[in-house]
PDB file of C-alpha atoms in Angstrom:
ATOM      1  CA  UNK A   1       5.337 -18.661  -0.033  1.00  0.00           C
ATOM      2  CA  UNK A   2       7.183 -15.523   0.711  1.00  0.00           C
ATOM      3  CA  UNK A   3      11.373 -16.012   0.042  1.00  0.00           C
ATOM      4  CA  UNK A   4      13.439 -15.476   3.108  1.00  0.00           C
ATOM      5  CA  UNK A   5      14.480 -11.863   3.535  1.00  0.00           C
ATOM      6  CA  UNK A   6      18.010 -11.590   2.895  1.00  0.00           C
ATOM      7  CA  UNK A   7      20.599 -10.544   5.161  1.00  0.00           C
ATOM      8  CA  UNK A   8      23.212  -8.356   2.901  1.00  0.00           C
ATOM      9  CA  UNK A   9      25.646  -6.904   5.878  1.00  0.00           C
ATOM     10  CA  UNK A  10      26.517 -10.428   6.866  1.00  0.00           C
ATOM     11  CA  UNK A  11      28.477 -11.569   3.933  1.00  0.00           C
ATOM     12  CA  UNK A  12      29.659 -10.487   0.469  1.00  0.00           C
ATOM     13  CA  UNK A  13      27.046 -11.590  -2.296  1.00  0.00           C
ATOM     14  CA  UNK A  14      27.932 -14.028  -5.102  1.00  0.00           C
ATOM     15  CA  UNK A  15      27.046 -12.491  -8.419  1.00  0.00           C
ATOM     16  CA  UNK A  16      25.781 -14.495 -11.069  1.00  0.00           C
ATOM     17  CA  UNK A  17      26.737 -14.650 -14.222  1.00  0.00           C
ATOM     18  CA  UNK A  18      24.301 -11.724 -15.657  1.00  0.00           C
ATOM     19  CA  UNK A  19      25.520  -9.448 -13.242  1.00  0.00           C
ATOM     20  CA  UNK A  20      29.122 -10.220 -13.605  1.00  0.00           C
ATOM     21  CA  UNK A  21      29.075  -9.702 -17.511  1.00  0.00           C
ATOM     22  CA  UNK A  22      26.824  -6.044 -16.677  1.00  0.00           C
ATOM     23  CA  UNK A  23      29.981  -5.415 -13.937  1.00  0.00           C
ATOM     24  CA  UNK A  24      32.437  -5.828 -16.232  1.00  0.00           C
ATOM     25  CA  UNK A  25      31.343  -4.023 -19.072  1.00  0.00           C
ATOM     26  CA  UNK A  26      30.550  -0.819 -16.607  1.00  0.00           C
ATOM     27  CA  UNK A  27      34.229  -1.195 -15.952  1.00  0.00           C
ATOM     28  CA  UNK A  28      35.675  -1.578 -19.022  1.00  0.00           C
ATOM     29  CA  UNK A  29      33.057   1.538 -20.807  1.00  0.00           C
ATOM     30  CA  UNK A  30      34.764   3.697 -17.776  1.00  0.00           C
ATOM     31  CA  UNK A  31      38.320   2.969 -18.304  1.00  0.00           C
ATOM     32  CA  UNK A  32      38.017   3.243 -22.207  1.00  0.00           C
ATOM     33  CA  UNK A  33      35.904   6.342 -22.002  1.00  0.00           C
ATOM     34  CA  UNK A  34      37.958   8.064 -19.898  1.00  0.00           C
ATOM     35  CA  UNK A  35      41.401   7.092 -22.164  1.00  0.00           C
ATOM     36  CA  UNK A  36      39.510   8.516 -25.125  1.00  0.00           C
ATOM     37  CA  UNK A  37      38.410  11.585 -23.973  1.00  0.00           C
ATOM     38  CA  UNK A  38      42.210  12.410 -22.426  1.00  0.00           C
ATOM     39  CA  UNK A  39      44.406  10.817 -24.493  1.00  0.00           C
ATOM     40  CA  UNK A  40      43.391   8.398 -27.415  1.00  0.00           C
ATOM     41  CA  UNK A  41      42.542  10.339 -29.095  1.00  0.00           C
ATOM     42  CA  UNK A  42      42.391  13.080 -26.449  1.00  0.00           C
ATOM     43  CA  UNK A  43      40.247  16.213 -26.678  1.00  0.00           C
ATOM     44  CA  UNK A  44      38.664  17.585 -28.967  1.00  0.00           C
ATOM     45  CA  UNK A  45      37.848  14.664 -31.111  1.00  0.00           C
ATOM     46  CA  UNK A  46      38.031  12.284 -27.855  1.00  0.00           C
ATOM     47  CA  UNK A  47      35.121  14.390 -26.505  1.00  0.00           C
ATOM     48  CA  UNK A  48      33.051  14.077 -29.978  1.00  0.00           C
ATOM     49  CA  UNK A  49      33.416  10.404 -29.666  1.00  0.00           C
ATOM     50  CA  UNK A  50      32.651  10.131 -26.356  1.00  0.00           C
ATOM     51  CA  UNK A  51      29.190  12.228 -27.155  1.00  0.00           C
ATOM     52  CA  UNK A  52      28.398  10.036 -29.832  1.00  0.00           C
ATOM     53  CA  UNK A  53      27.218   7.757 -26.906  1.00  0.00           C
ATOM     54  CA  UNK A  54      25.103  10.045 -24.724  1.00  0.00           C
ATOM     55  CA  UNK A  55      21.405  11.077 -25.026  1.00  0.00           C
ATOM     56  CA  UNK A  56      20.040  14.568 -26.179  1.00  0.00           C
ATOM     57  CA  UNK A  57      16.858  14.872 -24.528  1.00  0.00           C
ATOM     58  CA  UNK A  58      16.695  18.398 -26.582  1.00  0.00           C
ATOM     59  CA  UNK A  59      16.581  16.558 -30.180  1.00  0.00           C
ATOM     60  CA  UNK A  60      12.997  15.999 -31.207  1.00  0.00           C
ATOM     61  CA  UNK A  61      14.159  13.288 -33.858  1.00  0.00           C
ATOM     62  CA  UNK A  62      16.522  10.809 -31.114  1.00  0.00           C
ATOM     63  CA  UNK A  63      14.867   8.289 -33.287  1.00  0.00           C
ATOM     64  CA  UNK A  64      17.554   8.772 -35.822  1.00  0.00           C
ATOM     65  CA  UNK A  65      19.993   7.563 -33.695  1.00  0.00           C
ATOM     66  CA  UNK A  66      18.417   5.356 -31.504  1.00  0.00           C
ATOM     67  CA  UNK A  67      21.154   3.364 -30.029  1.00  0.00           C
ATOM     68  CA  UNK A  68      21.817   6.442 -27.621  1.00  0.00           C
ATOM     69  CA  UNK A  69      19.013   5.687 -25.450  1.00  0.00           C
ATOM     70  CA  UNK A  70      21.045   2.708 -24.657  1.00  0.00           C
ATOM     71  CA  UNK A  71      24.119   3.030 -24.863  1.00  0.00           C
ATOM     72  CA  UNK A  72      23.989   6.462 -22.267  1.00  0.00           C
ATOM     73  CA  UNK A  73      23.450   3.759 -19.454  1.00  0.00           C
ATOM     74  CA  UNK A  74      26.711   2.336 -20.291  1.00  0.00           C
ATOM     75  CA  UNK A  75      28.668   4.994 -19.502  1.00  0.00           C
ATOM     76  CA  UNK A  76      30.110   7.144 -16.706  1.00  0.00           C
ATOM     77  CA  UNK A  77      31.975  10.327 -15.778  1.00  0.00           C
ATOM     78  CA  UNK A  78      35.718  10.321 -17.442  1.00  0.00           C
ATOM     79  CA  UNK A  79      36.219  13.071 -15.389  1.00  0.00           C
ATOM     80  CA  UNK A  80      36.358  11.128 -11.767  1.00  0.00           C
ATOM     81  CA  UNK A  81      36.541   7.445 -10.469  1.00  0.00           C
ATOM     82  CA  UNK A  82      33.434   8.218  -8.060  1.00  0.00           C
ATOM     83  CA  UNK A  83      30.984   7.959 -10.502  1.00  0.00           C
ATOM     84  CA  UNK A  84      31.772   4.489 -11.363  1.00  0.00           C
ATOM     85  CA  UNK A  85      32.845   3.280  -8.343  1.00  0.00           C
ATOM     86  CA  UNK A  86      28.979   4.290  -6.677  1.00  0.00           C
ATOM     87  CA  UNK A  87      27.633   2.587  -9.625  1.00  0.00           C
ATOM     88  CA  UNK A  88      29.551  -0.917  -9.582  1.00  0.00           C
ATOM     89  CA  UNK A  89      29.230  -1.047  -5.586  1.00  0.00           C
ATOM     90  CA  UNK A  90      25.293  -0.322  -5.904  1.00  0.00           C
ATOM     91  CA  UNK A  91      24.331  -2.785  -8.606  1.00  0.00           C
ATOM     92  CA  UNK A  92      26.931  -5.514  -6.843  1.00  0.00           C
ATOM     93  CA  UNK A  93      25.458  -5.240  -3.033  1.00  0.00           C
ATOM     94  CA  UNK A  94      22.029  -4.719  -4.711  1.00  0.00           C
ATOM     95  CA  UNK A  95      21.765  -6.859  -7.588  1.00  0.00           C
ATOM     96  CA  UNK A  96      23.093  -9.709  -6.721  1.00  0.00           C
ATOM     97  CA  UNK A  97      20.107 -10.428  -4.264  1.00  0.00           C
ATOM     98  CA  UNK A  98      17.660  -9.646  -7.252  1.00  0.00           C
ATOM     99  CA  UNK A  99      19.714 -11.894  -9.505  1.00  0.00           C
ATOM    100  CA  UNK A 100      19.506 -14.911  -6.998  1.00  0.00           C
ATOM    101  CA  UNK A 101      15.878 -14.810  -6.394  1.00  0.00           C
ATOM    102  CA  UNK A 102      14.633 -13.494 -10.354  1.00  0.00           C
ATOM    103  CA  UNK A 103      17.453 -15.102 -12.748  1.00  0.00           C
ATOM    104  CA  UNK A 104      19.803 -12.845 -14.911  1.00  0.00           C
ATOM    105  CA  UNK A 105      17.272 -12.259 -17.628  1.00  0.00           C
ATOM    106  CA  UNK A 106      14.992 -10.918 -15.381  1.00  0.00           C
ATOM    107  CA  UNK A 107      17.615  -8.422 -13.733  1.00  0.00           C
ATOM    108  CA  UNK A 108      19.126  -7.423 -17.049  1.00  0.00           C
ATOM    109  CA  UNK A 109      15.198  -6.079 -18.319  1.00  0.00           C
ATOM    110  CA  UNK A 110      14.539  -4.198 -15.224  1.00  0.00           C
ATOM    111  CA  UNK A 111      18.369  -2.267 -16.007  1.00  0.00           C
ATOM    112  CA  UNK A 112      17.243  -2.207 -19.770  1.00  0.00           C
ATOM    113  CA  UNK A 113      14.228  -0.581 -18.969  1.00  0.00           C
ATOM    114  CA  UNK A 114      14.966   1.415 -16.444  1.00  0.00           C
ATOM    115  CA  UNK A 115      17.915   3.350 -18.781  1.00  0.00           C
ATOM    116  CA  UNK A 116      15.088   3.506 -21.492  1.00  0.00           C
ATOM    117  CA  UNK A 117      12.013   4.719 -19.720  1.00  0.00           C
ATOM    118  CA  UNK A 118      14.314   7.301 -17.596  1.00  0.00           C
ATOM    119  CA  UNK A 119      15.870   8.780 -21.145  1.00  0.00           C
ATOM    120  CA  UNK A 120      11.884   8.650 -22.815  1.00  0.00           C
ATOM    121  CA  UNK A 121      10.957  10.717 -19.406  1.00  0.00           C
ATOM    122  CA  UNK A 122      13.595  13.192 -19.796  1.00  0.00           C
ATOM    123  CA  UNK A 123      13.070  13.455 -23.418  1.00  0.00           C
ATOM    124  CA  UNK A 124       9.435  14.044 -23.316  1.00  0.00           C
ATOM    125  CA  UNK A 125       9.585  16.858 -20.282  1.00  0.00           C
ATOM    126  CA  UNK A 126      11.937  18.131 -22.337  1.00  0.00           C
ATOM    127  CA  UNK A 127       9.861  18.525 -25.217  1.00  0.00           C
ATOM    128  CA  UNK A 128       7.243  20.041 -23.461  1.00  0.00           C
ATOM    129  CA  UNK A 129       9.455  22.333 -21.303  1.00  0.00           C
ATOM    130  CA  UNK A 130      11.949  23.498 -23.853  1.00  0.00           C
ATOM    131  CA  UNK A 131      13.025  26.558 -21.889  1.00  0.00           C
ATOM    132  CA  UNK A 132      14.196  24.766 -19.113  1.00  0.00           C
ATOM    133  CA  UNK A 133      17.949  24.782 -19.128  1.00  0.00           C
ATOM    134  CA  UNK A 134      17.331  22.139 -16.293  1.00  0.00           C
ATOM    135  CA  UNK A 135      15.200  19.482 -18.175  1.00  0.00           C
ATOM    136  CA  UNK A 136      17.228  20.413 -21.293  1.00  0.00           C
ATOM    137  CA  UNK A 137      20.215  18.161 -21.221  1.00  0.00           C
ATOM    138  CA  UNK A 138      22.292  18.143 -24.152  1.00  0.00           C
ATOM    139  CA  UNK A 139      24.369  14.799 -23.079  1.00  0.00           C
ATOM    140  CA  UNK A 140      23.311  12.847 -20.739  1.00  0.00           C
ATOM    141  CA  UNK A 141      24.726   9.830 -19.502  1.00  0.00           C
ATOM    142  CA  UNK A 142      25.166   7.317 -16.772  1.00  0.00           C
ATOM    143  CA  UNK A 143      23.402   4.218 -15.445  1.00  0.00           C
ATOM    144  CA  UNK A 144      21.761   5.949 -12.657  1.00  0.00           C
ATOM    145  CA  UNK A 145      18.423   5.215 -13.494  1.00  0.00           C
ATOM    146  CA  UNK A 146      19.329   1.361 -13.512  1.00  0.00           C
ATOM    147  CA  UNK A 147      20.954   1.885  -9.992  1.00  0.00           C
ATOM    148  CA  UNK A 148      17.773   3.644  -8.586  1.00  0.00           C
ATOM    149  CA  UNK A 149      15.363   1.007 -10.291  1.00  0.00           C
ATOM    150  CA  UNK A 150      17.586  -2.126  -8.732  1.00  0.00           C
ATOM    151  CA  UNK A 151      17.179  -0.154  -5.345  1.00  0.00           C
ATOM    152  CA  UNK A 152      13.824   0.407  -5.379  1.00  0.00           C
ATOM    153  CA  UNK A 153      13.021  -3.113  -6.641  1.00  0.00           C
ATOM    154  CA  UNK A 154      15.241  -5.177  -4.027  1.00  0.00           C
ATOM    155  CA  UNK A 155      13.238  -2.621  -1.582  1.00  0.00           C
ATOM    156  CA  UNK A 156      10.155  -4.527  -2.603  1.00  0.00           C
ATOM    157  CA  UNK A 157      11.359  -7.729  -2.863  1.00  0.00           C
ATOM    158  CA  UNK A 158      12.990  -7.031   1.306  1.00  0.00           C
ATOM    159  CA  UNK A 159      10.920  -4.926   2.965  1.00  0.00           C
ATOM    160  CA  UNK A 160      11.962  -5.748   6.222  1.00  0.00           C
ATOM    161  CA  UNK A 161      15.296  -6.704   5.589  1.00  0.00           C
ATOM    162  CA  UNK A 162      18.071  -5.115   6.680  1.00  0.00           C
ATOM    163  CA  UNK A 163      20.932  -3.174   4.436  1.00  0.00           C
ATOM    164  CA  UNK A 164      23.977  -0.979   5.538  1.00  0.00           C
ATOM    165  CA  UNK A 165      23.270   2.090   3.815  1.00  0.00           C
ATOM    166  CA  UNK A 166      26.713   3.077   3.045  1.00  0.00           C
ATOM    167  CA  UNK A 167      28.231   0.352   5.018  1.00  0.00           C
ATOM    168  CA  UNK A 168      27.513   1.483   8.591  1.00  0.00           C
ATOM    169  CA  UNK A 169      23.898   2.428   8.529  1.00  0.00           C
ATOM    170  CA  UNK A 170      20.965   0.093   8.766  1.00  0.00           C
ATOM    171  CA  UNK A 171      18.026   0.663   7.035  1.00  0.00           C
ATOM    172  CA  UNK A 172      15.202  -1.935   5.999  1.00  0.00           C
ATOM    173  CA  UNK A 173      14.229  -2.726   2.721  1.00  0.00           C
ATOM    174  CA  UNK A 174      11.007  -0.133   2.719  1.00  0.00           C
ATOM    175  CA  UNK A 175      13.194   2.726   4.110  1.00  0.00           C
ATOM    176  CA  UNK A 176      15.648   2.212   1.641  1.00  0.00           C
ATOM    177  CA  UNK A 177      12.891   2.933  -1.039  1.00  0.00           C
ATOM    178  CA  UNK A 178      12.110   6.082   0.558  1.00  0.00           C
ATOM    179  CA  UNK A 179      16.013   6.963   0.856  1.00  0.00           C
ATOM    180  CA  UNK A 180      16.228   6.391  -2.871  1.00  0.00           C
ATOM    181  CA  UNK A 181      13.369   8.499  -3.405  1.00  0.00           C
ATOM    182  CA  UNK A 182      14.737  11.459  -1.617  1.00  0.00           C
ATOM    183  CA  UNK A 183      17.850  11.635  -3.521  1.00  0.00           C
ATOM    184  CA  UNK A 184      16.118  11.547  -6.601  1.00  0.00           C
ATOM    185  CA  UNK A 185      14.431  14.617  -5.149  1.00  0.00           C
ATOM    186  CA  UNK A 186      18.092  16.108  -3.869  1.00  0.00           C
ATOM    187  CA  UNK A 187      18.985  15.711  -7.627  1.00  0.00           C
ATOM    188  CA  UNK A 188      16.317  18.378  -8.828  1.00  0.00           C
ATOM    189  CA  UNK A 189      18.350  20.957  -6.186  1.00  0.00           C
ATOM    190  CA  UNK A 190      22.071  19.952  -7.240  1.00  0.00           C
ATOM    191  CA  UNK A 191      21.758  19.796 -10.648  1.00  0.00           C
ATOM    192  CA  UNK A 192      25.378  20.121 -11.396  1.00  0.00           C
ATOM    193  CA  UNK A 193      26.036  16.942  -9.947  1.00  0.00           C
ATOM    194  CA  UNK A 194      23.964  14.892 -11.878  1.00  0.00           C
ATOM    195  CA  UNK A 195      25.156  13.687 -15.456  1.00  0.00           C
ATOM    196  CA  UNK A 196      21.717  11.436 -16.141  1.00  0.00           C
ATOM    197  CA  UNK A 197      19.931  14.483 -15.691  1.00  0.00           C
ATOM    198  CA  UNK A 198      17.066  15.294 -13.144  1.00  0.00           C
ATOM    199  CA  UNK A 199      14.450  13.372 -14.600  1.00  0.00           C
ATOM    200  CA  UNK A 200      16.076  10.113 -15.501  1.00  0.00           C
ATOM    201  CA  UNK A 201      16.089   9.253 -11.888  1.00  0.00           C
ATOM    202  CA  UNK A 202      12.604   9.263 -11.681  1.00  0.00           C
ATOM    203  CA  UNK A 203      11.929   7.215 -14.262  1.00  0.00           C
ATOM    204  CA  UNK A 204      14.047   4.282 -13.055  1.00  0.00           C
ATOM    205  CA  UNK A 205      12.212   4.740  -9.407  1.00  0.00           C
ATOM    206  CA  UNK A 206       9.005   4.066 -11.734  1.00  0.00           C
ATOM    207  CA  UNK A 207      10.368   1.097 -13.416  1.00  0.00           C
ATOM    208  CA  UNK A 208      11.576  -0.284 -10.357  1.00  0.00           C
ATOM    209  CA  UNK A 209       8.200   0.056  -8.773  1.00  0.00           C
ATOM    210  CA  UNK A 210       6.636  -1.470 -11.295  1.00  0.00           C
ATOM    211  CA  UNK A 211       8.772  -4.555 -12.069  1.00  0.00           C
ATOM    212  CA  UNK A 212       9.368  -5.062  -8.512  1.00  0.00           C
ATOM    213  CA  UNK A 213       8.180  -7.689  -6.492  1.00  0.00           C
ATOM    214  CA  UNK A 214       7.098 -10.997  -6.230  1.00  0.00           C
ATOM    215  CA  UNK A 215       4.517 -11.261  -8.268  1.00  0.00           C
ATOM    216  CA  UNK A 216       5.096  -7.466  -9.653  1.00  0.00           C
ATOM    217  CA  UNK A 217       2.123  -4.902 -10.329  1.00  0.00           C
ATOM    218  CA  UNK A 218       2.931  -5.426 -14.090  1.00  0.00           C
ATOM    219  CA  UNK A 219       3.027  -8.908 -13.920  1.00  0.00           C
ATOM    220  CA  UNK A 220      -0.155  -9.283 -11.631  1.00  0.00           C
ATOM    221  CA  UNK A 221      -2.019  -7.105 -13.951  1.00  0.00           C
ATOM    222  CA  UNK A 222      -1.202  -9.264 -16.945  1.00  0.00           C
ATOM    223  CA  UNK A 223      -2.302 -12.410 -14.971  1.00  0.00           C
ATOM    224  CA  UNK A 224      -5.668 -10.581 -14.285  1.00  0.00           C
ATOM    225  CA  UNK A 225      -6.295  -9.711 -18.014  1.00  0.00           C
ATOM    226  CA  UNK A 226      -5.062 -13.185 -18.941  1.00  0.00           C
ATOM    227  CA  UNK A 227      -7.404 -14.449 -16.678  1.00  0.00           C
ATOM    228  CA  UNK A 228     -10.345 -12.585 -17.911  1.00  0.00           C
ATOM    229  CA  UNK A 229      -9.833 -13.888 -21.176  1.00  0.00           C
ATOM    230  CA  UNK A 230     -10.011 -17.108 -20.315  1.00  0.00           C
ATOM    231  CA  UNK A 231     -13.059 -16.334 -18.619  1.00  0.00           C
ATOM    232  CA  UNK A 232     -14.688 -15.482 -21.841  1.00  0.00           C
ATOM    233  CA  UNK A 233     -13.751 -18.146 -23.492  1.00  0.00           C
ATOM    234  CA  UNK A 234     -16.469 -19.744 -21.865  1.00  0.00           C
ATOM    235  CA  UNK A 235     -18.402 -20.439 -18.145  1.00  0.00           C
ATOM    236  CA  UNK A 236     -16.255 -23.060 -17.142  1.00  0.00           C
ATOM    237  CA  UNK A 237     -12.301 -23.086 -17.125  1.00  0.00           C
ATOM    238  CA  UNK A 238     -10.919 -26.611 -17.934  1.00  0.00           C
ATOM    239  CA  UNK A 239      -7.158 -28.130 -17.878  1.00  0.00           C
ATOM    240  CA  UNK A 240      -6.575 -27.471 -21.179  1.00  0.00           C
ATOM    241  CA  UNK A 241      -8.017 -24.183 -21.611  1.00  0.00           C
ATOM    242  CA  UNK A 242      -5.208 -22.949 -18.155  1.00  0.00           C
ATOM    243  CA  UNK A 243      -2.375 -25.425 -19.937  1.00  0.00           C
ATOM    244  CA  UNK A 244      -2.612 -24.291 -23.718  1.00  0.00           C
ATOM    245  CA  UNK A 245      -3.283 -20.820 -24.736  1.00  0.00           C
ATOM    246  CA  UNK A 246      -5.299 -22.101 -28.099  1.00  0.00           C
ATOM    247  CA  UNK A 247      -7.439 -24.335 -26.167  1.00  0.00           C
ATOM    248  CA  UNK A 248     -11.483 -22.937 -26.194  1.00  0.00           C
ATOM    249  CA  UNK A 249     -12.871 -23.763 -22.579  1.00  0.00           C
ATOM    250  CA  UNK A 250     -15.852 -25.966 -23.513  1.00  0.00           C
ATOM    251  CA  UNK A 251     -18.832 -24.692 -21.760  1.00  0.00           C
ATOM    252  CA  UNK A 252     -20.466 -27.553 -19.364  1.00  0.00           C
ATOM    253  CA  UNK A 253     -24.466 -27.814 -18.045  1.00  0.00           C
ATOM    254  CA  UNK A 254     -24.311 -26.865 -14.283  1.00  0.00           C
ATOM    255  CA  UNK A 255     -26.770 -30.440 -13.931  1.00  0.00           C
ATOM    256  CA  UNK A 256     -24.174 -32.517 -15.792  1.00  0.00           C
ATOM    257  CA  UNK A 257     -26.294 -33.152 -18.522  1.00  0.00           C
ATOM    258  CA  UNK A 258     -24.802 -33.508 -22.125  1.00  0.00           C
ATOM    259  CA  UNK A 259     -26.194 -32.276 -25.461  1.00  0.00           C
ATOM    260  CA  UNK A 260     -30.167 -32.497 -25.773  1.00  0.00           C
ATOM    261  CA  UNK A 261     -30.843 -32.023 -22.231  1.00  0.00           C
ATOM    262  CA  UNK A 262     -30.515 -36.239 -21.865  1.00  0.00           C
ATOM    263  CA  UNK A 263     -28.251 -37.242 -18.647  1.00  0.00           C
ATOM    264  CA  UNK A 264     -25.397 -40.048 -20.249  1.00  0.00           C
ATOM    265  CA  UNK A 265     -25.409 -43.434 -19.800  1.00  0.00           C
ATOM    266  CA  UNK A 266     -24.027 -44.827 -17.536  1.00  0.00           C
ATOM    267  CA  UNK A 267     -21.373 -47.604 -18.007  1.00  0.00           C
ATOM    268  CA  UNK A 268     -19.810 -50.470 -15.719  1.00  0.00           C
ATOM    269  CA  UNK A 269     -15.998 -50.645 -15.099  1.00  0.00           C
ATOM    270  CA  UNK A 270     -14.770 -53.656 -14.133  1.00  0.00           C
ATOM    271  CA  UNK A 271     -12.209 -54.380 -11.895  1.00  0.00           C
ATOM    272  CA  UNK A 272     -11.505 -54.247  -8.275  1.00  0.00           C
ATOM    273  CA  UNK A 273     -12.717 -57.328  -6.266  1.00  0.00           C
ATOM    274  CA  UNK A 274     -14.627 -59.683  -7.960  1.00  0.00           C
ATOM    275  CA  UNK A 275     -18.493 -59.664  -7.750  1.00  0.00           C
ATOM    276  CA  UNK A 276     -18.426 -62.774  -5.660  1.00  0.00           C
ATOM    277  CA  UNK A 277     -15.857 -62.497  -2.920  1.00  0.00           C
ATOM    278  CA  UNK A 278     -16.954 -65.451  -1.046  1.00  0.00           C
ATOM    279  CA  UNK A 279     -13.974 -67.248   0.825  1.00  0.00           C
ATOM    280  CA  UNK A 280     -11.653 -63.963  -0.310  1.00  0.00           C
ATOM    281  CA  UNK A 281     -11.025 -61.036   2.551  1.00  0.00           C
ATOM    282  CA  UNK A 282     -11.244 -57.632   1.609  1.00  0.00           C
ATOM    283  CA  UNK A 283      -7.960 -55.673   1.343  1.00  0.00           C
ATOM    284  CA  UNK A 284      -7.271 -53.167   4.217  1.00  0.00           C
ATOM    285  CA  UNK A 285      -6.565 -50.508   1.910  1.00  0.00           C
ATOM    286  CA  UNK A 286      -9.772 -49.387   0.395  1.00  0.00           C
ATOM    287  CA  UNK A 287      -7.640 -47.365  -1.940  1.00  0.00           C
ATOM    288  CA  UNK A 288      -7.681 -50.192  -4.356  1.00  0.00           C
ATOM    289  CA  UNK A 289     -11.613 -50.495  -4.135  1.00  0.00           C
ATOM    290  CA  UNK A 290     -13.540 -49.074  -7.273  1.00  0.00           C
TER     291      UNK A 290
END
C-alpha cells in the first residue's frame, strides 16, 4: 500500500534525531570553517587547514587521504552564508519527510553515498579528461550532491505531492526532479558558482534515482536476485527457505509421494466429535470439527 502523499506546504516539518544531528553538524562546520579561514588562525594557514578537508579531483592517488572524500561534503563556503543557508533549508524541508518514511539510518546512508558517488564521478572524469580545467577541481567541497539526491529521492517518493519551491511556486514531486536536473545542467554553464564542481551534482542525482522510492530500484534488484537464488535451491520454496537464509528448499514430488515412489502411510488423528454422536448435538460452529 502506497504511503499517503505529503503536503509540505501546509506545516513546518519536524526532523528526527538523525536529520537534526546532520543539520547541527553542517551548521557547526560552517561556523568553524569561517572562523578558521578568516580569523583563527586566518590566512594563509587557515586556508591550508580548510583545504585539508576538501577533495582534489585531479589527484590520482586520492586514496592516500581517504577522509577527504567524505569531509568535503560537510563543508560549505566560508565566504558567505547563502551556501550554508540554502543547504540547511533544502535538507530540512525535504529530508524530514524522507526520515519519517525511511528512518534515520536510511536517510544518512543516502546522504553519505551521494557525497562519495559525486566525488568519485568527478575524480573519474577528471582522470579521463585531464586537460579540462572545468572538470579538474583542485578543491571541491560542499553537500550539493547530498542535497540533489535528497530532492530526487523525495520526488520519487512523492510523485504527485506538491511542495512550494522557493516558498511560493507549487510543483509536484515529478516536476521537482526535472527542476533539480535542470539546475544540475545549469551548473555546467555557471561553473564559478559550484564549489562542489560541475560533476558531483549528477552523481547525487544518480544516487537519488537508484535509492529513492519504496522499494527503490536497488532494493528491487536485490530482492529479485535473492528470489533467484532461492529458486535454484529447489523446485519448491518453503516457509523455512524464506525465513532462514541457511535453510535449503527441499524438493517435493508433485504427486505427493515420498521416497521410493510410494504414497505416505495414512494415520488417524483422534479428537473433535465422538465416534458415537448419539444423544449429542453437533456444534453449530463447524470450525471445531476435524
